[in-house]
Each structure stands twice: as structure tokens, then as C-alpha cells.
Amino acid sequence: MAVSFLTHELSELCLGKPPLKSISTSATVVEAIEVLRNSDESFVSVWNCDHSEFGRCECVGKICMVDVILFLCKEENLLCPSSALKASIAHVLSKANALVVHLEPSSSLLEAIDLILQGAQNIVVPILQTKRSGVSRRKQLLKSSTINSHNGAEFCWLTQEDVIRFLLGSIGLFTPLPACSIDALDIISSDVLAIDYYSPASSAVEAISKSLAQQTSVAVVDSDGEFIGEISPFTLACCDETVAAAITTLSAGDLMAYIDCGGPPEDLVRLVKARLNEKNLEKLLQEFTILTSLTGDVSASSSSDEDSPSRTSARSGKYARSSSYSARYVRKAEAIVCHPKSSLIAVMIQAIAHRVNYLWVIEDDCSLVGIVTFSNILKVFREHLETI
């Protein structure tokens, strides 16, 4: 029965999903930032489209603020951030974006799981057009937001979270697997990305890039290996480009505090400015000072019903309430953890509830054991099917 369950078509998982916001491969970094600021999502899809009569459109990847931040952290871009913002987004796309697969709505869930286990990070599925009385809902959307349409078609992402959520809805079909501990199932990976609490945050740039590609995170530990917290791409994606200055100047521990959902503490903002000055990064300091002062003004005026249009327009969209944190996507920097003896179903529910693709696994003394990911979990379900 579980085998027949996995023959469900992807169209069932895509019901109600919004069409992708998109941007052309020819766009600049600053244009991508503007789309991200005004989007309900933390990412925007990147497309290469041929709009001729027989042309086709292809999604080549997606970018989020983490990609932009890491791009700005490069040495040459720190020296001249204004030039970096004018660069093509082709320079920003990470290697993981190459792992894009287009599937039809009629494709099976089993096919999608196999592709994810083979390394596909982004699965793109066309949204089926549904007619309503009079004008279709899709046509209405196309009139108001043509950026979503590619030669008349709309698409959505199929994520690992979508698949896990779908499996969770029929978890009883896989008994007794859900009750087994993640330790017994041997799905705890000890190969984790980690950085010492007092190490420079800049030394974690490569690890952050890898964690973004792997849809995981970077653990922050002390000298004894005790788990302190994390630097999560999911949290960084809610920030703005000024975080590049924080990564360049702060320690890993201070960066965790800087990107927390309350917004960066004033003492850390002052510390970033002082250290930028010490490093002779005048242009980055100027950009950072302007952006943080503008967002500070917006934050101070956000509680008033008589906001000045000129002030509120300075920083629109989801970055408008704090100098580095999204007002829409409120994610704390606090890491989500579980125990080696936690059951598979408990881990799945915990991850879904917190909208993360992984959980850190720690012992009672807070020592880090490893990480369990959605990819690990999908592998267990796939192997279980082969025993039926």
C-alpha cells in the first residue's frame, strides 16, 4: 500500500502553491535585491527565456539574500560595493543552482524523491491551469504580475519540505518505521559544518555557502565541542545586504546576536562601523551607515499612523522594520535540536513546525552529536520501500 501511495502525482503536492516570482539571467544584483524586498518569499527564481514563437523558458536556479550577502563578502566587492551591486546575477548564482530539474505535474512522487536523493536541489513543476467561470484566476494574475509567466505558463518549486509534509500525512502506511529512533535508523550525520564561537565570522563564509547548497546550517561550538547555536542560511535569508559588513567584522558568536529576530543591538552596529573604519573599508562603511540609518528611521516611525511617505519608501518590502532582519519572516537565531533517541516521526513534526530542513542532534550535556536532514529521512523511506 505504501508503494501505491508514492505513485501520487506531483500535481497533488503543488495544489495551492503560488507561482514563482522570477527574474531574468540578465538582471543585476541590485535588481534582484529589489525583487526580494518586495516579495513574500525569501528567494526569487532565475530564468533564461526565449520569447520567440518556438522559444522555451528554463529555470536555471534561484537566489536569495544569502547569495547576495556572500557575493558582497568577497574581497574585491568589499572594496567597492556599489560596483558589485551593478554586476550581473550570473556572478551570484551558487553552484547548487545548477542542480535544477524540471518535472511535469504528472510525474510521480517516487521520481521526485529519487531525484532529490541524487542531488537535485530545485525541482520546478508547471502549475496546472484551472478555469473558473468567466475569466480564469490565472489570467487575472498574469495581468497583474507578468513576472510570474514564462511563455504563458506558471511554475512552482517542489521542496523537500513539501515531500516530507506529504509523507507525514500518511505516515501510518510506513509502520513501524515512524516510531524508530533516529539513532537506531542510523540517519544522524556526524559530518557537520561548524565554527568556533570566537572565530571570525568571515572564516565561515565558505561553510555558509555549503550549508545553503545543502539546505542545512553552520553549527557554532565552544572549545569543548559544546553546541552553542548556529549561523543559519534560513535566518540570513531574512536579512538585508548590510549583514555582509557584519560578517566581515564580527565573531561568529556576535554574528548570531546580530542576525537574531530583534534586530542587531546598537553596540554591535557601532562595533561594525568602528572595525570597517579600522580595515579602511570606507566605501563599505559609507553604504552600511546609510542603510542602517535609513532602516533605523523606518523602524522608529513604524508604530505611527502618520508615517511620512518619503521615510517609509526608503526601505520597502519585507526588510522595512529593522536594519538587518525581515519583518515578514520572523525566525530566531536559536537552533532547533533533538536527541539521538528522538523518534523519526517526532523529528519530522518538529522540523515541519519550525520550517527547517534539518535538526541538530545533541546529548543531554549539549555536546553536538551531528545533524539529521530531510534528505537523510527521505533516504530511509526510500530504502524501506525496497523491503516491501
Coordinates of C-alpha atoms in Angstrom, one line a residue:
M1 CA 0.0 0.0 0.0
A2 CA 2.9 2.3 0.7
V3 CA 4.3 1.7 -2.8
S4 CA 1.0 2.7 -4.4
F5 CA 1.0 5.8 -2.2
L6 CA 4.2 7.0 -3.7
T7 CA 2.7 6.8 -7.2
H8 CA 0.8 10.0 -6.4
E9 CA 1.4 12.7 -9.0
L10 CA 3.3 15.9 -8.2
S11 CA 0.3 18.0 -9.1
E12 CA -1.3 16.9 -5.8
L13 CA 1.7 18.3 -3.9
C14 CA 1.5 21.6 -5.8
L15 CA -2.1 22.4 -5.1
G16 CA -2.4 25.9 -3.8
K17 CA 1.3 26.7 -4.2
P18 CA 1.8 30.3 -5.5
P19 CA 3.6 30.9 -8.9
L20 CA 7.3 31.6 -8.7
K21 CA 8.4 35.2 -8.6
S22 CA 11.2 35.4 -11.3
I23 CA 13.9 37.5 -12.7
S24 CA 16.0 37.2 -15.9
T25 CA 19.5 36.0 -16.1
S26 CA 20.4 39.4 -17.5
A27 CA 19.3 41.2 -14.3
T28 CA 21.7 42.9 -11.9
V29 CA 22.3 42.2 -8.3
V30 CA 20.6 45.4 -7.2
E31 CA 17.5 44.5 -9.3
A32 CA 17.4 41.1 -7.6
I33 CA 17.6 42.7 -4.2
E34 CA 14.6 45.0 -5.1
V35 CA 12.5 41.9 -6.2
L36 CA 13.4 40.1 -3.0
R37 CA 12.5 43.1 -0.8
N38 CA 9.0 43.3 -2.4
S39 CA 8.4 39.5 -2.4
D40 CA 6.5 37.4 0.1
E41 CA 9.2 34.7 -0.5
S42 CA 12.8 34.7 0.7
F43 CA 14.1 33.7 -2.8
V44 CA 13.5 34.6 -6.4
S45 CA 13.8 32.2 -9.3
V46 CA 16.2 33.0 -12.2
W47 CA 15.1 32.2 -15.8
N48 CA 16.6 32.1 -19.2
C49 CA 13.8 32.8 -21.6
D50 CA 13.5 32.8 -25.4
H51 CA 10.3 34.6 -26.2
S52 CA 10.3 33.8 -29.9
E53 CA 7.4 31.8 -31.4
F54 CA 9.0 28.4 -30.7
G55 CA 11.3 29.5 -27.9
R56 CA 11.3 28.0 -24.4
C57 CA 11.9 29.2 -20.9
E58 CA 14.2 27.4 -18.5
C59 CA 14.7 28.0 -14.8
V60 CA 18.4 28.0 -14.1
G61 CA 18.3 28.4 -10.4
K62 CA 17.2 30.7 -7.6
I63 CA 18.8 33.4 -5.5
C64 CA 18.1 34.7 -2.0
M65 CA 19.7 37.4 0.2
V66 CA 22.3 34.8 1.4
D67 CA 23.7 34.6 -2.1
V68 CA 23.9 38.4 -2.3
I69 CA 25.5 38.7 1.1
L70 CA 28.1 36.0 0.3
F71 CA 28.8 37.8 -3.0
L72 CA 29.4 41.1 -1.2
C73 CA 31.7 39.4 1.3
K74 CA 34.3 38.8 -1.5
E75 CA 37.4 40.9 -1.0
E76 CA 37.0 42.8 -4.3
N77 CA 33.4 43.6 -3.6
L78 CA 34.1 44.8 0.0
L79 CA 36.4 47.4 -1.5
C80 CA 33.7 48.7 -4.0
P81 CA 30.2 47.5 -3.0
S82 CA 28.5 49.9 -5.4
S83 CA 30.2 48.3 -8.4
A84 CA 29.3 44.8 -7.0
L85 CA 25.6 45.7 -6.9
K86 CA 25.7 46.6 -10.6
A87 CA 27.1 43.2 -11.5
S88 CA 25.1 40.5 -13.3
I89 CA 23.3 38.0 -11.1
A90 CA 25.2 35.3 -13.1
H91 CA 28.1 36.1 -10.7
V92 CA 25.8 35.5 -7.7
L93 CA 24.3 32.2 -8.6
S94 CA 25.8 29.4 -6.5
K95 CA 26.9 26.0 -7.8
A96 CA 23.9 24.4 -6.3
N97 CA 21.7 26.3 -8.7
A98 CA 23.0 24.1 -11.4
L99 CA 21.1 21.2 -9.8
V100 CA 17.7 22.3 -11.2
V101 CA 15.3 19.7 -12.6
H102 CA 12.1 20.4 -14.5
L103 CA 9.3 17.8 -13.9
E104 CA 5.8 17.5 -15.3
P105 CA 2.8 17.6 -12.9
S106 CA 2.1 14.0 -13.9
S107 CA 5.5 12.8 -12.6
S108 CA 5.3 10.5 -9.6
L109 CA 6.3 11.3 -6.1
L110 CA 8.7 8.4 -6.2
E111 CA 10.5 10.0 -9.2
A112 CA 10.8 13.3 -7.3
I113 CA 12.3 11.5 -4.2
D114 CA 14.8 9.7 -6.3
L115 CA 15.9 13.0 -7.9
I116 CA 16.3 14.7 -4.5
L117 CA 18.5 11.7 -3.3
Q118 CA 20.6 12.1 -6.5
G119 CA 21.3 15.7 -5.6
A120 CA 18.6 17.8 -7.2
Q121 CA 18.1 20.9 -5.0
N122 CA 15.5 22.7 -7.0
I123 CA 12.5 20.9 -8.7
V124 CA 10.4 23.1 -10.9
V125 CA 6.8 22.0 -11.8
P126 CA 4.3 23.7 -14.1
I127 CA 1.2 24.9 -12.4
L128 CA -1.9 23.3 -14.0
Q129 CA -4.3 25.9 -15.4
T130 CA -7.7 25.7 -13.9
K131 CA -10.6 27.6 -15.5
R132 CA -13.3 29.3 -13.5
S133 CA -16.5 30.9 -14.5
G134 CA -15.7 34.0 -16.7
V135 CA -12.1 35.0 -16.5
S136 CA -9.7 32.4 -15.0
R137 CA -7.8 33.2 -11.8
R138 CA -4.5 32.6 -13.7
K139 CA -5.3 35.2 -16.3
Q140 CA -6.1 37.7 -13.6
L141 CA -2.7 37.0 -12.0
L142 CA -1.0 37.3 -15.4
K143 CA -2.4 40.8 -15.9
S144 CA -1.3 42.0 -12.6
S145 CA 2.1 40.3 -12.4
T146 CA 3.6 39.2 -15.7
I147 CA 6.9 38.5 -14.0
N148 CA 5.4 35.1 -12.9
S149 CA 4.7 34.0 -16.5
H150 CA 7.0 32.2 -18.9
N151 CA 5.6 32.0 -22.4
G152 CA 2.1 31.8 -20.9
A153 CA 3.0 29.2 -18.2
E154 CA 3.4 29.5 -14.5
F155 CA 5.7 27.3 -12.3
C156 CA 6.2 26.5 -8.6
W157 CA 9.0 24.9 -6.6
L158 CA 8.6 21.4 -5.2
T159 CA 10.7 21.4 -2.0
Q160 CA 12.0 18.7 0.4
E161 CA 9.6 20.1 3.0
D162 CA 6.6 19.6 0.6
V163 CA 7.6 15.9 0.2
I164 CA 8.1 15.3 3.9
R165 CA 4.8 17.1 4.8
F166 CA 3.0 14.8 2.2
L167 CA 4.6 11.7 3.7
L168 CA 3.7 12.8 7.2
G169 CA 0.0 13.0 6.1
S170 CA 0.0 9.2 5.5
I171 CA 2.7 8.2 8.0
G172 CA 0.7 5.2 9.2
L173 CA 1.3 3.4 6.0
F174 CA 5.0 3.1 6.9
T175 CA 4.6 1.5 10.4
P176 CA 6.8 0.6 12.3
L177 CA 9.3 3.0 10.8
P178 CA 8.0 6.3 12.3
A179 CA 8.4 5.0 15.9
C180 CA 12.1 4.1 15.5
S181 CA 14.7 6.4 16.9
I182 CA 16.9 8.4 14.5
D183 CA 19.9 6.7 16.3
A184 CA 18.5 3.2 15.5
L185 CA 17.8 4.2 11.9
D186 CA 21.4 5.5 11.6
I187 CA 20.4 8.7 9.9
I188 CA 22.5 11.1 12.2
S189 CA 25.3 12.5 10.1
S190 CA 28.5 13.5 12.1
D191 CA 29.8 15.3 9.0
V192 CA 28.7 18.8 10.1
L193 CA 29.7 22.3 9.2
A194 CA 30.9 24.0 12.3
I195 CA 32.8 27.1 13.6
D196 CA 34.2 28.1 17.0
Y197 CA 32.2 30.8 18.8
Y198 CA 35.1 33.2 19.0
S199 CA 36.4 32.7 15.4
P200 CA 35.9 35.5 12.9
A201 CA 32.6 35.1 11.1
S202 CA 34.4 35.8 7.9
S203 CA 36.0 32.3 8.3
A204 CA 32.6 30.8 8.0
V205 CA 31.8 32.2 4.6
E206 CA 32.6 29.0 2.7
A207 CA 30.7 26.9 5.3
I208 CA 27.7 29.2 4.9
S209 CA 27.8 28.8 1.2
K210 CA 28.0 25.0 1.5
S211 CA 25.1 24.9 4.0
L212 CA 23.0 27.0 1.7
A213 CA 23.6 24.4 -1.1
Q214 CA 23.0 21.5 1.2
Q215 CA 19.9 23.2 2.9
T216 CA 21.5 22.8 6.3
S217 CA 23.3 25.2 8.6
V218 CA 26.6 26.0 10.3
A219 CA 27.0 24.9 14.0
V220 CA 28.6 27.3 16.4
V221 CA 30.5 25.4 19.1
D222 CA 32.9 26.2 22.0
S223 CA 36.4 24.9 22.5
D224 CA 35.0 21.7 24.2
G225 CA 32.6 21.0 21.3
E226 CA 29.5 22.1 23.2
F227 CA 26.8 23.2 20.9
I228 CA 26.1 27.0 21.3
G229 CA 23.9 27.8 18.3
E230 CA 24.0 28.2 14.6
I231 CA 24.5 30.5 11.7
S232 CA 21.6 29.6 9.5
P233 CA 21.0 30.4 5.9
F234 CA 17.3 30.3 6.7
T235 CA 17.9 33.2 9.1
L236 CA 20.3 35.1 6.9
A237 CA 17.8 34.9 4.0
C238 CA 15.6 37.2 6.1
C239 CA 18.3 39.8 6.5
D240 CA 19.5 42.5 4.1
E241 CA 22.8 43.2 2.4
T242 CA 24.3 45.1 5.4
V243 CA 25.0 41.8 7.0
A244 CA 28.0 41.5 4.7
A245 CA 29.6 44.2 6.8
A246 CA 28.8 42.3 10.0
I247 CA 30.3 39.0 8.6
T248 CA 33.4 40.9 7.7
T249 CA 34.0 42.4 11.1
L250 CA 32.3 40.3 13.8
S251 CA 33.0 37.0 15.5
A252 CA 30.7 34.0 14.9
G253 CA 29.1 34.5 18.3
D254 CA 28.5 38.2 17.7
L255 CA 27.0 37.4 14.3
M256 CA 24.4 35.1 15.9
A257 CA 23.3 38.0 18.1
Y258 CA 23.4 40.5 15.1
I259 CA 21.0 38.4 12.9
D260 CA 18.6 37.5 15.7
C261 CA 15.0 38.5 15.1
G262 CA 15.0 41.5 17.4
G263 CA 17.4 43.3 15.1
P264 CA 21.1 44.0 15.7
P265 CA 22.0 45.5 19.1
E266 CA 23.2 49.1 18.9
D267 CA 26.6 48.2 20.4
L268 CA 27.2 45.7 17.6
V269 CA 26.2 48.2 15.0
R270 CA 28.7 50.6 16.5
L271 CA 31.3 47.9 16.6
V272 CA 30.8 47.0 12.9
K273 CA 31.3 50.7 11.9
A274 CA 34.4 51.0 14.0
R275 CA 36.0 47.9 12.6
L276 CA 35.1 48.8 9.0
N277 CA 37.0 52.1 9.6
E278 CA 40.0 50.2 11.1
K279 CA 40.1 48.0 7.9
N280 CA 40.0 51.1 5.7
L281 CA 36.8 49.9 4.1
E282 CA 35.5 53.4 3.6
K283 CA 33.1 52.7 0.8
L284 CA 31.5 49.7 2.6
L285 CA 31.3 51.8 5.8
Q286 CA 29.5 54.6 3.9
E287 CA 27.0 52.1 2.4
F288 CA 26.5 50.4 5.8
T289 CA 26.0 53.8 7.6
I290 CA 23.4 55.0 5.0
L291 CA 21.4 51.7 5.0
T292 CA 21.4 51.3 8.8
S293 CA 20.3 54.9 9.3
L294 CA 17.5 54.6 6.8
T295 CA 16.2 51.5 8.3
G296 CA 16.5 53.0 11.8
D297 CA 14.3 55.8 10.7
V298 CA 11.7 53.5 9.3
S299 CA 11.8 51.3 12.4
A300 CA 11.3 54.4 14.7
S301 CA 8.3 55.6 12.6
S302 CA 6.7 52.2 12.0
S303 CA 4.5 52.5 15.1
S304 CA 3.0 55.8 14.0
D305 CA -0.1 56.1 11.9
E306 CA 1.2 59.2 10.3
D307 CA 4.4 57.9 8.6
S308 CA 6.0 60.2 6.1
P309 CA 5.8 58.7 2.6
S310 CA 9.4 59.8 1.9
R311 CA 10.6 57.9 5.0
T312 CA 8.7 54.7 4.5
S313 CA 9.7 54.5 0.9
A314 CA 13.3 54.5 1.8
R315 CA 13.2 50.8 2.6
S316 CA 10.2 49.0 1.3
G317 CA 9.0 45.4 1.5
K318 CA 10.0 42.7 4.0
Y319 CA 13.2 44.5 5.2
A320 CA 11.5 47.6 6.4
R321 CA 11.4 47.1 10.2
S322 CA 15.0 46.5 11.3
S323 CA 18.4 47.2 10.0
S324 CA 19.1 43.6 9.1
Y325 CA 16.0 41.5 9.8
S326 CA 12.9 40.7 7.8
A327 CA 9.6 41.9 9.3
R328 CA 7.7 39.2 7.4
Y329 CA 9.9 36.1 8.1
V330 CA 10.5 36.1 11.8
R331 CA 13.0 33.3 12.5
K332 CA 15.0 33.4 15.7
A333 CA 18.7 32.5 15.5
E334 CA 18.0 29.9 18.2
A335 CA 18.8 26.5 16.8
I336 CA 16.3 23.6 16.7
V337 CA 17.6 20.5 18.4
C338 CA 16.6 16.9 19.2
H339 CA 18.1 13.9 21.0
P340 CA 19.6 10.7 19.4
K341 CA 16.7 8.7 20.9
S342 CA 14.0 11.0 19.3
S343 CA 11.6 9.1 17.1
L344 CA 11.6 9.6 13.4
I345 CA 8.0 11.0 13.4
A346 CA 8.9 13.4 16.3
V347 CA 11.8 14.8 14.3
M348 CA 9.7 15.2 11.2
I349 CA 7.0 17.0 13.1
Q350 CA 9.5 19.3 14.9
A351 CA 11.2 20.2 11.6
I352 CA 8.0 20.9 9.8
A353 CA 6.7 23.0 12.8
H354 CA 9.8 25.2 12.7
R355 CA 10.1 25.3 8.9
V356 CA 13.6 23.9 8.7
N357 CA 15.1 21.1 6.7
Y358 CA 17.3 19.7 9.4
L359 CA 17.6 19.3 13.2
W360 CA 20.8 19.4 15.3
V361 CA 21.3 16.3 17.4
I362 CA 22.7 16.9 20.8
E363 CA 23.3 14.9 24.0
D364 CA 21.9 15.9 27.4
D365 CA 25.2 17.8 28.2
C366 CA 24.7 19.8 24.9
S367 CA 27.6 18.1 23.2
L368 CA 27.0 18.0 19.4
V369 CA 26.3 14.6 18.0
G370 CA 25.5 15.5 14.5
I371 CA 22.7 16.6 12.2
V372 CA 19.6 14.9 10.7
T373 CA 18.3 16.2 7.5
F374 CA 15.2 15.8 5.3
S375 CA 17.5 14.2 2.7
N376 CA 18.5 11.6 5.3
I377 CA 14.9 11.0 6.2
L378 CA 13.8 10.6 2.6
K379 CA 16.6 8.0 2.1
V380 CA 15.1 5.9 5.0
F381 CA 11.7 6.0 3.4
R382 CA 13.1 5.0 0.0
E383 CA 15.1 2.1 1.5
H384 CA 12.0 1.0 3.4
L385 CA 10.0 0.7 0.2
E386 CA 12.6 -1.7 -1.2
T387 CA 12.0 -4.1 1.7
I388 CA 8.2 -4.3 0.9

